[in-house]
Structure formats: structure tokens, C-alpha cells
Short mmCIF file of C-alpha atoms and ligand atoms in Angstrom, two decimals:
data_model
loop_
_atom_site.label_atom_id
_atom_site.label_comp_id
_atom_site.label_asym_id
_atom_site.label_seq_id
_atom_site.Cartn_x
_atom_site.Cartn_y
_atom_site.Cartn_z
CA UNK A 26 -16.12 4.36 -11.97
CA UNK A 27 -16.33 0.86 -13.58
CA UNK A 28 -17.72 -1.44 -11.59
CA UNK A 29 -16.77 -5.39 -10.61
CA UNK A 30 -17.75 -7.74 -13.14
CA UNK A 31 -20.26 -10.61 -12.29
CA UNK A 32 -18.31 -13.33 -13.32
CA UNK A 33 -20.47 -16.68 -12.17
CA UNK A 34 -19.61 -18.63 -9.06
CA UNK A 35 -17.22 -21.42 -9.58
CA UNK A 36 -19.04 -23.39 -6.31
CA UNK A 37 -19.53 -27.03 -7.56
CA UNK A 38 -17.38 -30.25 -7.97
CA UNK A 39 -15.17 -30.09 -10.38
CA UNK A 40 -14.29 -33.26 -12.35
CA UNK A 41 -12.71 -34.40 -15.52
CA UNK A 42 -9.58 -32.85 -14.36
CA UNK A 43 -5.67 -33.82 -14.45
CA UNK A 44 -3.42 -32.24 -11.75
CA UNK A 45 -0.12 -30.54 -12.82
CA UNK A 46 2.93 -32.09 -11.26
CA UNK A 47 2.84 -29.83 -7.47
CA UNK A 48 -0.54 -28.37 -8.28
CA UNK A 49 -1.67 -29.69 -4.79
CA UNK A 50 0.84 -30.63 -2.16
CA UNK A 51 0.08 -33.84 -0.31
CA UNK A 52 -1.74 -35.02 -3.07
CA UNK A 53 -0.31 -37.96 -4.95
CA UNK A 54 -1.99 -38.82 -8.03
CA UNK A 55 -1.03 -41.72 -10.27
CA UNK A 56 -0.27 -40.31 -13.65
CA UNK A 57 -3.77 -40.14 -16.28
CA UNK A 58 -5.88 -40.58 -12.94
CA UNK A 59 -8.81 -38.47 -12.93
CA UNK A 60 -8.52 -35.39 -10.19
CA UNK A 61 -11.63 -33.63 -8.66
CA UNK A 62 -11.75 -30.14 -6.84
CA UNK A 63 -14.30 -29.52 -4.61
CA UNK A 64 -15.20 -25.75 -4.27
CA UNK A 65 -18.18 -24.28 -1.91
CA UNK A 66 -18.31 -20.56 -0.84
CA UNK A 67 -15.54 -19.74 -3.13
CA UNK A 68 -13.12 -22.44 -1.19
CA UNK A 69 -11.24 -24.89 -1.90
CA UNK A 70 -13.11 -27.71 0.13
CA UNK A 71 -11.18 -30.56 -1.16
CA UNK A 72 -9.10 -32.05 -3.87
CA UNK A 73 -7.85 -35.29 -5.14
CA UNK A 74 -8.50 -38.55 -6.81
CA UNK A 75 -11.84 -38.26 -8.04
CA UNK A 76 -12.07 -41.99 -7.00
CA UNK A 77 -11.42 -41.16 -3.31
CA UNK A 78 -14.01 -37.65 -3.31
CA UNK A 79 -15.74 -38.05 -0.03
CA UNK A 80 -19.69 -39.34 0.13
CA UNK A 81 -20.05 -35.43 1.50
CA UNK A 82 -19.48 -33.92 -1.63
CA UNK A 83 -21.01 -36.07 -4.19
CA UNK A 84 -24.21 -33.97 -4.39
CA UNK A 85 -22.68 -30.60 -5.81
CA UNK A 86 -23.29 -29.01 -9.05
CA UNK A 87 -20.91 -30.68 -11.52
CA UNK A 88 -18.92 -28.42 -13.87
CA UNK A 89 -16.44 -30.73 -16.29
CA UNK A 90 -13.40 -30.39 -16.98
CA UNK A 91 -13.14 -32.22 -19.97
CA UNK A 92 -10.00 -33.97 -19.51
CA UNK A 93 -8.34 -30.74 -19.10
CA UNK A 94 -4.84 -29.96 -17.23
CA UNK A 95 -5.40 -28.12 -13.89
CA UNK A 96 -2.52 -25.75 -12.36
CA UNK A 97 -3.12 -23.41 -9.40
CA UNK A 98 -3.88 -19.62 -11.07
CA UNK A 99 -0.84 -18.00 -12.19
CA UNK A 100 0.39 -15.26 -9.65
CA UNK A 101 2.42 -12.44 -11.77
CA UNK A 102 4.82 -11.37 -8.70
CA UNK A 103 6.75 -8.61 -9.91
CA UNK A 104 5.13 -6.39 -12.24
CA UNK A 105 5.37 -1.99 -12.77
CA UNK A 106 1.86 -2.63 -14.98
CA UNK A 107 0.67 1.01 -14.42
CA UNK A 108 2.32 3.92 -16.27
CA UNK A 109 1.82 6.58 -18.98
CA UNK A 110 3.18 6.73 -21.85
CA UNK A 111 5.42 3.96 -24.12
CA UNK A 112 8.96 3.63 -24.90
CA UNK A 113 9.17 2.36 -28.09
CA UNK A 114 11.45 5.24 -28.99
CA UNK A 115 13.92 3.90 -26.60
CA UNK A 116 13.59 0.23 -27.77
CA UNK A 117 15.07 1.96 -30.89
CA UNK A 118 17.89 3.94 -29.62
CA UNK A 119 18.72 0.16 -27.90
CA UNK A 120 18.64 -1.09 -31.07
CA UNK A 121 21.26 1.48 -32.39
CA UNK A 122 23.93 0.43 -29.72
CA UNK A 123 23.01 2.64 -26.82
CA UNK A 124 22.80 0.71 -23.43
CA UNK A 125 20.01 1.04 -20.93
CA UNK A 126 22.38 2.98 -18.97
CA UNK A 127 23.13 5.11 -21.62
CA UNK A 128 19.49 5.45 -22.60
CA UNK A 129 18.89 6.56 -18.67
CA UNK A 130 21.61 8.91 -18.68
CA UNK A 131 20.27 10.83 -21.81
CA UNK A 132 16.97 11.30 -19.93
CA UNK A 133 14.96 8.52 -21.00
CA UNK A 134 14.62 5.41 -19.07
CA UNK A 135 12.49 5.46 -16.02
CA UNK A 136 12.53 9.15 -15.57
CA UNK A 137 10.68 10.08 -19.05
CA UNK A 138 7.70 6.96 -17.96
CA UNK A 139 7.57 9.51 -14.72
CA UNK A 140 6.70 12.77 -17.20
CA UNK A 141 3.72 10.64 -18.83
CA UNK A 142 2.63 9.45 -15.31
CA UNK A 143 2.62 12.79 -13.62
CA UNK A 144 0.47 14.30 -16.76
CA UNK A 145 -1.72 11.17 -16.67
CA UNK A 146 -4.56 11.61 -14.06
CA UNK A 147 -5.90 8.11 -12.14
CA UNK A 148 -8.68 7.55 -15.15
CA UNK A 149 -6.39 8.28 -17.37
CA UNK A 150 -4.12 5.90 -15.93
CA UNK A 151 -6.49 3.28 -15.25
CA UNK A 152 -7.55 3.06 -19.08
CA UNK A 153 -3.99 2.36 -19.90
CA UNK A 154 -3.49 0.03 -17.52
CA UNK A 155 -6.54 -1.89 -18.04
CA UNK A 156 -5.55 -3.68 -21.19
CA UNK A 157 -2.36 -4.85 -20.01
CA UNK A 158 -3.87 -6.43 -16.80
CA UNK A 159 -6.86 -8.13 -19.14
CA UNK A 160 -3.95 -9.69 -21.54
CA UNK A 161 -1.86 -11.01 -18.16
CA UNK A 162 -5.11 -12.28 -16.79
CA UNK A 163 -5.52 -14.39 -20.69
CA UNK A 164 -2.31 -15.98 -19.26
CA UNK A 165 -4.07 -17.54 -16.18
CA UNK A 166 -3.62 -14.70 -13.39
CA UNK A 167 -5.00 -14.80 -10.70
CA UNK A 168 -2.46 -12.50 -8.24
CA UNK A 169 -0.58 -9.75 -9.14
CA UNK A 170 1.87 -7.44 -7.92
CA UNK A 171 1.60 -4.11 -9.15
CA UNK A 172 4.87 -1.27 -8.26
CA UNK A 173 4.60 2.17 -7.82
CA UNK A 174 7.73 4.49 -9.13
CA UNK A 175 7.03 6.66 -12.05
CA UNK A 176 6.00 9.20 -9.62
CA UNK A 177 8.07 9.62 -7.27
CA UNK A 178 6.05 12.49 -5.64
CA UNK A 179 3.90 11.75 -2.89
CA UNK A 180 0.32 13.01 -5.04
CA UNK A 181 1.43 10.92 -8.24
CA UNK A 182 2.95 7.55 -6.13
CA UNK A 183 -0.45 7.75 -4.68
CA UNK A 184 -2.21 7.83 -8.24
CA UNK A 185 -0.55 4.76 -9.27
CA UNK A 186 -1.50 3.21 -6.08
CA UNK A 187 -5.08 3.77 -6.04
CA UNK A 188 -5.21 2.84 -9.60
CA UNK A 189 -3.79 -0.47 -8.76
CA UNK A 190 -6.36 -1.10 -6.01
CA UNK A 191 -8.88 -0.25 -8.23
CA UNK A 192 -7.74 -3.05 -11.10
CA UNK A 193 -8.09 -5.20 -8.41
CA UNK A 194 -11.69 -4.65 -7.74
CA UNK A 195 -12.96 -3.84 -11.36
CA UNK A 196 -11.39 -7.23 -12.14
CA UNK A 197 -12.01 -9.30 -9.51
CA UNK A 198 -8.28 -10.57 -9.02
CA UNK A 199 -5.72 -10.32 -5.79
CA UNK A 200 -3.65 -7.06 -6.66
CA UNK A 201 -0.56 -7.07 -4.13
CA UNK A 202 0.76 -3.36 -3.94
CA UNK A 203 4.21 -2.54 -3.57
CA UNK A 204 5.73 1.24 -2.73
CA UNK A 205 8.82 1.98 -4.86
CA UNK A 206 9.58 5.59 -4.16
CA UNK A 207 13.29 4.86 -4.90
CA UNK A 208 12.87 3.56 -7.75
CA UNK A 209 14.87 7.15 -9.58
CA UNK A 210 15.65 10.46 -8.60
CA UNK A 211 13.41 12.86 -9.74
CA UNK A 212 14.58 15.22 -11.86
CA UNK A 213 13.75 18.07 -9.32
CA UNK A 214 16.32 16.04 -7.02
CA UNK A 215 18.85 16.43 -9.30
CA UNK A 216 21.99 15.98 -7.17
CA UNK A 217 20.25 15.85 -3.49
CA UNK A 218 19.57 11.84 -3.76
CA UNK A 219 19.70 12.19 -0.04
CA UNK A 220 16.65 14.81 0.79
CA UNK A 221 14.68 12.26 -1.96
CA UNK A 222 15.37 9.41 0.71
CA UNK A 223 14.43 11.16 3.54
CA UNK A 224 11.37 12.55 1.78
CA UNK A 225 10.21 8.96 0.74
CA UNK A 226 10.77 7.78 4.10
CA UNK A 227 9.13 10.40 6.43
CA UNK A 228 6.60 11.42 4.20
CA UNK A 229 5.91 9.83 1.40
CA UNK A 230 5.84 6.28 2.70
CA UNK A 231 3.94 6.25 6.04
CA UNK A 232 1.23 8.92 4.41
CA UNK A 233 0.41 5.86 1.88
CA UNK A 234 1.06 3.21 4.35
CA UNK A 235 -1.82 5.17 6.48
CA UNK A 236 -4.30 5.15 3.67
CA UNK A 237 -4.09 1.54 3.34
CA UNK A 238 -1.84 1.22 0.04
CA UNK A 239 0.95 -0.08 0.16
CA UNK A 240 1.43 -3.90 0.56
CA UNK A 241 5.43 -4.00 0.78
CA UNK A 242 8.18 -1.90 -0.10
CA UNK A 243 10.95 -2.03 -2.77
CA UNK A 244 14.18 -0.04 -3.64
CA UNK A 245 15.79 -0.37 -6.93
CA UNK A 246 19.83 -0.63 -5.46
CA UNK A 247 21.44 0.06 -8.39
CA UNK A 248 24.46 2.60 -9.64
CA UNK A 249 22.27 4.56 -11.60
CA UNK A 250 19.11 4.45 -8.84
CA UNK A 251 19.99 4.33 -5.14
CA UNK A 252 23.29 3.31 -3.11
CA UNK A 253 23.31 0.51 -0.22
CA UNK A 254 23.16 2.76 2.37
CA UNK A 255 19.79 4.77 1.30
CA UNK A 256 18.50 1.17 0.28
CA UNK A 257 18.55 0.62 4.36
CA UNK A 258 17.22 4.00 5.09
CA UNK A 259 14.35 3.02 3.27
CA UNK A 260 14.08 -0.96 4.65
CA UNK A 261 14.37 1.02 8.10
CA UNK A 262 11.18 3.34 7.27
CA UNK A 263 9.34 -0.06 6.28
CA UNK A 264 10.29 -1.80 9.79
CA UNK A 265 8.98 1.04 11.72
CA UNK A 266 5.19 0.32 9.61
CA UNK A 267 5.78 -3.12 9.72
CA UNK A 268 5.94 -3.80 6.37
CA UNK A 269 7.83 -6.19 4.60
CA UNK A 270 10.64 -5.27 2.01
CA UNK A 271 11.87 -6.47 -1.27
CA UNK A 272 14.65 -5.24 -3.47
CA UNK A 273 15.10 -4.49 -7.29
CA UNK A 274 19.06 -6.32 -6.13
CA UNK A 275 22.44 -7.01 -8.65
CA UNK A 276 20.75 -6.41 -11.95
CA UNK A 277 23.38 -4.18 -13.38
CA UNK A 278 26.66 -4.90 -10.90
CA UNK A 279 26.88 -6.46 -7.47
CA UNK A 280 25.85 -3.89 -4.70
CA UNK A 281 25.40 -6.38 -2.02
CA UNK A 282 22.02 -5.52 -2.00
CA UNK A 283 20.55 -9.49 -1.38
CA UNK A 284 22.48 -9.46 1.96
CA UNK A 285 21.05 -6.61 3.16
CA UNK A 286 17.27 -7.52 2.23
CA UNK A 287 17.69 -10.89 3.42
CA UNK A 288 18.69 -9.25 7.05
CA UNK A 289 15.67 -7.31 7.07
CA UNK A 290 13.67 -10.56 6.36
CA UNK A 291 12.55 -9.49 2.68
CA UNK A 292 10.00 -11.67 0.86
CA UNK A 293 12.14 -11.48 -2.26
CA UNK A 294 14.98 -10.39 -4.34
CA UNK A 295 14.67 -9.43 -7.84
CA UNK A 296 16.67 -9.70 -10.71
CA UNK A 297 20.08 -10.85 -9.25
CA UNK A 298 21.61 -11.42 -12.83
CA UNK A 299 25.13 -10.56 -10.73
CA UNK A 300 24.60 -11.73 -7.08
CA UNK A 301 27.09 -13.53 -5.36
CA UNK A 302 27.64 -16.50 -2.91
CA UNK A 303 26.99 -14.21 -0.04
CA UNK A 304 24.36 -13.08 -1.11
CA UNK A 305 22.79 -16.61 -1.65
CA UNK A 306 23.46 -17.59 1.61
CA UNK A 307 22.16 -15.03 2.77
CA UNK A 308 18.77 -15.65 0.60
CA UNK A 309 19.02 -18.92 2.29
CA UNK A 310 19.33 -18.63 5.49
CA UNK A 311 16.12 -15.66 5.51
CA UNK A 312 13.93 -17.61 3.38
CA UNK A 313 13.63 -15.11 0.82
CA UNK A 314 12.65 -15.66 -3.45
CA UNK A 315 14.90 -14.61 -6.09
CA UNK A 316 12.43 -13.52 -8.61
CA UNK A 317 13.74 -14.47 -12.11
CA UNK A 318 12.75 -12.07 -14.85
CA UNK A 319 13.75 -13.02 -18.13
CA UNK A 320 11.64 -10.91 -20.19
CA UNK A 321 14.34 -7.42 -18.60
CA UNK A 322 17.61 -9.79 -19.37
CA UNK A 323 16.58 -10.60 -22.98
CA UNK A 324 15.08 -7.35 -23.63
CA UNK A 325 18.53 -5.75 -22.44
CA UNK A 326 20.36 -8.33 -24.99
CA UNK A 327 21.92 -9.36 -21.11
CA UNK A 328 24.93 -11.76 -20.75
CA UNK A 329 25.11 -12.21 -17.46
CA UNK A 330 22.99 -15.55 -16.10
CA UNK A 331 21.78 -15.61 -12.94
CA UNK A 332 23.55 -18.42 -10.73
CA UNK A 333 20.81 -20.74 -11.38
CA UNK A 334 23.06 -23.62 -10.26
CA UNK A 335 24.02 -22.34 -7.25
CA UNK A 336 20.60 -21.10 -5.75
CA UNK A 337 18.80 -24.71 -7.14
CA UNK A 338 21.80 -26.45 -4.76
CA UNK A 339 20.86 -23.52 -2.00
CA UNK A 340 17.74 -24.58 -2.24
CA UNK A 341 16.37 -20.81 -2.67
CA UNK A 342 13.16 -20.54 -3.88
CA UNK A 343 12.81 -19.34 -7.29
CA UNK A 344 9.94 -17.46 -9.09
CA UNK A 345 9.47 -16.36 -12.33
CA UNK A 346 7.82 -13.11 -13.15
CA UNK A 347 7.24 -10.60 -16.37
CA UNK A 348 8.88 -7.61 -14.47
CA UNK A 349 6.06 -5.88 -17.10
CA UNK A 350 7.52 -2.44 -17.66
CA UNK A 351 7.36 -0.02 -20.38
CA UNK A 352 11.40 0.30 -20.71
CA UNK A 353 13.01 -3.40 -19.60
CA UNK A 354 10.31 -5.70 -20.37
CA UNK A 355 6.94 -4.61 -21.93
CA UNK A 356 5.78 -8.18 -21.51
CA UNK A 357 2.57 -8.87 -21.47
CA UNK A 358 2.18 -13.13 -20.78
CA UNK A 359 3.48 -14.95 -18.18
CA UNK A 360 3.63 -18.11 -19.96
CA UNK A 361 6.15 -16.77 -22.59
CA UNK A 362 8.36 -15.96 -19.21
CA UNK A 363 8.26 -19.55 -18.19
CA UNK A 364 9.51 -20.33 -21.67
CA UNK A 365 12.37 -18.13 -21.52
CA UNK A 366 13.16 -19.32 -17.73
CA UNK A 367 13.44 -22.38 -19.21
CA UNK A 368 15.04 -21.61 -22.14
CA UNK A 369 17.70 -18.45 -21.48
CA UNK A 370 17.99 -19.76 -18.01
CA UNK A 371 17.79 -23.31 -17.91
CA UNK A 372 15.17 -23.75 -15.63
CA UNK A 373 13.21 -27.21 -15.85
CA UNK A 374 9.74 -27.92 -16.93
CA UNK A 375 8.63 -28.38 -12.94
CA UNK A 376 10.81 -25.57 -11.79
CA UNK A 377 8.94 -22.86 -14.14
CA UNK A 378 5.73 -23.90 -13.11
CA UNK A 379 6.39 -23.49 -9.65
CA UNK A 380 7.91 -20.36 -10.29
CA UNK A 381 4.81 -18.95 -11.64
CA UNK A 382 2.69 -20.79 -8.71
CA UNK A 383 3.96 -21.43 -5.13
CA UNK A 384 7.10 -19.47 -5.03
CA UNK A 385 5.94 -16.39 -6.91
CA UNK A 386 3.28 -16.68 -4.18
CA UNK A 387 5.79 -16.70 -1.05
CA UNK A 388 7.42 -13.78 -2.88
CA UNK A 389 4.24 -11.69 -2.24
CA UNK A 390 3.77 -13.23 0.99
CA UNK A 391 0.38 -15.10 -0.42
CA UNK A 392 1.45 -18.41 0.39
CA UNK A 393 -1.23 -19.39 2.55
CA UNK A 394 -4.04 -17.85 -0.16
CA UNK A 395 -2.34 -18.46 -3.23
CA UNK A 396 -0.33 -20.56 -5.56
CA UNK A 397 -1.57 -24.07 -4.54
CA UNK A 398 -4.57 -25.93 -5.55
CA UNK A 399 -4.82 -26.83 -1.79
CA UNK A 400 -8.14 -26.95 0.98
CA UNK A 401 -9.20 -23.75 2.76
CA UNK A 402 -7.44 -21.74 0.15
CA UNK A 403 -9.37 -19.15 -2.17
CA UNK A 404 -10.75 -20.78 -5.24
CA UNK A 405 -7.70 -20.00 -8.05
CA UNK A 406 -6.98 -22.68 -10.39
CA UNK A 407 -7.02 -23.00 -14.00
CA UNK A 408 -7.95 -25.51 -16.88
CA UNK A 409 -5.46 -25.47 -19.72
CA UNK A 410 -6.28 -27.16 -23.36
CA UNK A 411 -2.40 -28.89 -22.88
CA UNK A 412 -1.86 -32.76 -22.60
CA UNK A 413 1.29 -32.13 -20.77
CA UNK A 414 2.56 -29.70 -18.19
CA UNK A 415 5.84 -29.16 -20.47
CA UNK A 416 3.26 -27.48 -23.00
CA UNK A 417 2.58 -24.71 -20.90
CA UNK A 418 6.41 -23.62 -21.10
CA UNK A 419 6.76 -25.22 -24.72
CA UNK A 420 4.55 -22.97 -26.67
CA UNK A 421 5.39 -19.36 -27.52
CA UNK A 422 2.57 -17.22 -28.32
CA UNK A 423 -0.14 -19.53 -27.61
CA UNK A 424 -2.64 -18.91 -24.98
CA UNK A 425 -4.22 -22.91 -24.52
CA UNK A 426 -6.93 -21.61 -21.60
CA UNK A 427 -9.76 -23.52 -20.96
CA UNK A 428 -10.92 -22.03 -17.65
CA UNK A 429 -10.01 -19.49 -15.51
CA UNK A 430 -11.76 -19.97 -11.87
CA UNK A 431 -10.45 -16.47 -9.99
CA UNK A 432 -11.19 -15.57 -6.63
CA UNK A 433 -13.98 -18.76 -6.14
CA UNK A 434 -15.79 -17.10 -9.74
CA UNK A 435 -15.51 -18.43 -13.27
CA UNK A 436 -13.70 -15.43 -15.13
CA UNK A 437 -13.50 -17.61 -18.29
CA UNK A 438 -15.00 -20.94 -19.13
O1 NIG B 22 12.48 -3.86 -13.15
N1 NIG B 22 15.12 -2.09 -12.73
C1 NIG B 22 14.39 -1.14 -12.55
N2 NIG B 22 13.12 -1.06 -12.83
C2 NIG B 22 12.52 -1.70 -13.95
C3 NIG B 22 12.75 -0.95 -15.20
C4 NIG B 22 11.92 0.24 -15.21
C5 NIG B 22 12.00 1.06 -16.45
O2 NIG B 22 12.98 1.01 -17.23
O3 NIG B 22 11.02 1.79 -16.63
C6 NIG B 22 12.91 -3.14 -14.03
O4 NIG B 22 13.60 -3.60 -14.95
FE1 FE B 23 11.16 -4.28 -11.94
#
């Protein structure tokens, strides 16, 4: 069992800071004015102009900042970061001209991840998944979403699960769990997609639900995963627990997937290389994220752009995520994501960041914990060795973190 880690408490004023453009809504700083965050208990107690800190707070510990940039902590909102196994071997076969369908339809893909996971027991599982978490969390993370779905049986779904609770504790960061059952058919399913469904919804789903482990619930609606119609067999199991729903929507073709999550309210929609107007409007109108993942469309050589244009004029939140997998997008930093938002899909400088922030929180349905430097929220907020915001999206490969301050503890610094 490995236990939490004492990082030290972060409580104390800290000063010497600059504030990333939206790092704190409400807050107006003049440009090179010096920022102060006030954090007792864990909380964020206040923050602003260091020149307007209230008398109240003048007598806590100081810890300095240096001059240092200050974002909210990263939040990672889409992520499938526990799994056996590698796929190297199918990064190859990609290389030789097969697709990802093609690659899926020869037995690898997601169903060969699901062999390694079933023979891979929670420790097991837990050792693999360790390092990956501790090289997102280099990146600034401070809230991640980790997926179930490589093992589709009830014993193994709940392996994956409990492993991803227990990240969260060893490692003192917010782990959001989400349920994807139907993410493939299992290979014992072979042709009976429609007892799988039923399975994941009257079994498999409300027995983890009841032991407190799944967060929200996702479907991967998809011609080579699951149709529209067993999509909404599955949204319609997560009503009943009263949990909220997001979808895995047009990656590979246009299922009209983003309609139907955004009627049952879902927090976000992911992917959406090919969704249509509808289907923005219909993102609109709920409220719901489209989760941009870059790291799956370059890694699948994809030419189809997501209508960036068209959701910014929507005014659809967007978020940017690693998707880390071991077969579309074995990324492992969330910074190189915002560089290829901004560079494969155009995103600005300001957009990234808040992709990685405040609407990748919303898309886990943290926005009132996470994502914000704001007062009353948990203390998550990191110092970066940058001069400028752009330099967090900028740099490829470079990791320029000063501090980490994670759940109201210093994790680095
Ligand atoms: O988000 N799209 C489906 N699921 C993953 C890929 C999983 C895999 O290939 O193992 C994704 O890209
Ligand atoms: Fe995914």
C-alpha cells in the first residue's frame, strides 16, 4: 500500500508573483504589477494586487515567488492513464500504412490494451500507472480525469477504477473517475454488441456507481465501438444514478453523437474532429466542453480539423486535454498539448491556457474547486520560470516549473 506523501503546507502569503492573463476572474491587474495569493487552511483566502492585500493578511508566513508567472494548476480532463501493456508495435504497423481502423480490425487497438489489463492485477497496474501520472503532474497537474475501458468486465473495470482512486490519494491530487464500459466489445461479445450494453448498464455500471467509483460516464460512439442508439442506452443507465455523461463523439465520422450528449446535459464532448453545426448548437445551447485532443489527431496523421471557427463564434467552451492512451496518444505533458492546440489547431495563446484551466475544469464538473486562482477555492496554482504566458505554449519539451502548490500543499518548490 503506498502511502500519501507529506508534501509541506502551502498556508502563507504568497508574493513576488505575476498573474497569467484569466488566472483569477475579477481580478484586473495592470501588466508587470506585482500579484499576491493569500492561502490559509489550504484555501484560497484572497488574491490580487499585492498593493491592495488587506491589513488582515499581512502577518502570514511569506513564501516568494520570485518574480515568477502564476496560472491556476493544470487540470488534465480527459485522460485513459491506467492500462497494461504498450503499443509500440502498433505505432509501427501505423507507420507502414495501416489505419487505426485497420490496426483495430486486425485485433490490436483497444482490445489487445484489454488482454494486458485483465492479466495485470491492481498493484500491478498501479506501478504502471504511477510514472505516467508523476510525469503529467511535472506539467503542473493538479486534476485529472482518469477512464476506465480496457476491461470491459465488471471485476477488471473495477481494477482500473480503484487504481485510479488510489493515484489520487498516494499523490495527493483531485483524480475525477469516469466509467467507460463501452468503450469496445469484448472479444467474448463478439457479435452480441447488444447483451454487452445491457450488461454495462444493469450490472456493470450501478455495481461501481454503488461502491463509490465512478465520477461520470462515457461511451466511445463510434463505427468501430458503439452505435447512437446503445450510446443512449447507456446515457439512460447514468440518469437513473444521477450521474453525468460525456461522450468519446465524431472522431472518426459524424454519428450525431454531440446532439445526443448535449440533450442529456453532458459535461463534455470529446474529440469532435467531424461534428457538425447541429451538433454545435446543440453544445451551445446545453453548456457542454468540446475537449480538444491534439496529441490522438496528430498521432493518427488526422486531416480533419475540428471547427474551431465555428465553436469560438458559438461561444462553446473549449478545453484541451492529452487524451493519454497507449494506442492514440501516449502523451505524457500537457503543455506540449497546448502547443499543438495552438499550433495544428489554431487556437490562441489565451485560448490554450484556458483550455488547460477553467474549461477543462467545467468539463469535469470542477468548476467551482478547480481551474481558477479564485477565493474559497482549494489551493491549486502554479509558479512557472516563463516571462510570458505565450511561453508556456511556445516551448516543446521544456518543463519551466517553479512551484507546484496542489491541493493547499507544496508538491514542488
Ligand atoms: O480517446 N477513441 C477511443 N479511445 C481512445 C483510444 C484508445 C486506444 O486506442 O486504446 C481515444 O483516442
Ligand atoms: Fe479518449
Amino acid at each position: 500500500m503506498t502511502s500519501a506523501i507529506p508534501f509541506p503546507s502551502a498556508d502563507g502569503l504568497w508574493t513576488g508573483l505575476r498573474l497569467a492573463p484569466g488566472a483569477a476572474p475579477g481580478t484586473t491587474l495592470d501588466a508587470g504589477s506585482e500579484a499576491a495569493i493569500a492561502v490559509a487552511d489550504g484555501t484560497i483566502r484572497w488574491a490580487g494586487a499585492r498593493s491592495a492585500l488587506p491589513a488582515g493578511f499581512e502577518g502570514l508566513p511569506l513564501h516568494h515567488g520570485g518574480g515568477a508567472l502564476v496560472t491556476p494548476g493544470l487540470v488534465d480532463c480527459h485522460t485513459h492513464l491506467v492500462y497494461g501493456g504498450q503499443r509500440a508495435n502498433e505505432f509501427a504497423m501505423r507507420l507502414a500504412g495501416a489505419t487505426y481502423e485497420e490496426v483495430a480490425k486486425a485485433g490490436g487497438g483497444i482490445v489487445s490494451s484489454v488482454r494486458a489489463t485483465r492479466e495485470a492485477d491492481e498493484d500491478a497496474l498501479f506501478a504502471q500507472a504511477a510514472p505516467r501520472l508523476e510525469q503529467l503532474l511535472a506539467d503542473g497537474v493538479c486534476a485529472i480525469e482518469i477512464k476506465s475501458g480496457y476491461g470491459l468486465a465488471l471485476e477488471h473495470e473495477r481494477k482500473q477504477l480503484r487504481v485510479a482512486r488510489r493515484l489520487g490519494e498516494a499523490y495527493g491530487v483531485t483524480v475525477r473517475t469516469t466509467f467507460l464500459g463501452a468503450h469496445a466489445l469484448p472479444p467474448e461479445y463478439a457479435g452480441r454488441s447488444g447483451d454487452y450494453i445491457d450488461l454495462v448498464c444493469s450490472q456493470m455500471l450501478p455495481a461501481l456507481a454503488a461502491e463509490g467509483l465512478v465520477d461520470a460516464v462515457d461511451v466511445f460512439c463510434e463505427r468501430i465501438a458503439f452505435s447512437l442508439a446503445e450510446t443512449e442506452q447507456v446515457f439512460q443507465a447514468a440518469k437513473a444514478l444521477g450521474l453525468p455523461v460525456k461522450l468519446h463523439a465524431e472522431q472518426l465520422s459524424d454519428m450525431g453523437g454531440a446532439a445526443l450528449a448535449a440533450r442529456y446535459g453532458a459535461l463534455s464532448c470529446d474529440h469532435i474532429e467531424h461534428l457538425s453545426a447541429e451538433g454545435i448548437e446543440a453544445m451551445r445551447q446545453s453548456g457542454t466542453v468540446a475537449v480538444l485532443l491534439p496529441g490522438a489527431y496528430y498521432t493518427l496523421r488526422d486531416t480533419q480539423l475540428p471547427p474551431i471557427e465555428a465553436l469560438r463564434a458559438a461561444g462553446v467552451p473549449m478545453a484541451v486535454s492529452t487524451d493519454h492512451n497507449p494506442g492514440t496518444s501516449p502523451a505524457l505533458s500537457l503543455l506540449l498539448m497546448m502547443n499543438m492546440a495552438c499550433t495544428l489547431f489554431r487556437l490562441t495563446v489565451p485560448e490554450a491556457l484556458a483550455g488547460v484551466t477553467v474549461h477543462a475544469a467545467r468539463a469535469l464538473g470542477l468548476q467551482d474547486t478547480h481551474g481558477a486562482i479564485a477565493e474559497g477555492m482549494p489551493a491549486n496554482f502554479v509558479l512557472w520560470n516563463v516571462r510570458d504566458a505565450a511561453e508556456l505554449a511556445y516551448w516543446f519539451g521544456q518543463r519551466p516549473v517553479r512551484s507546484v502548490v496542489r491541493q493547499g500543499r507544496i508538491a514542488v518548490g
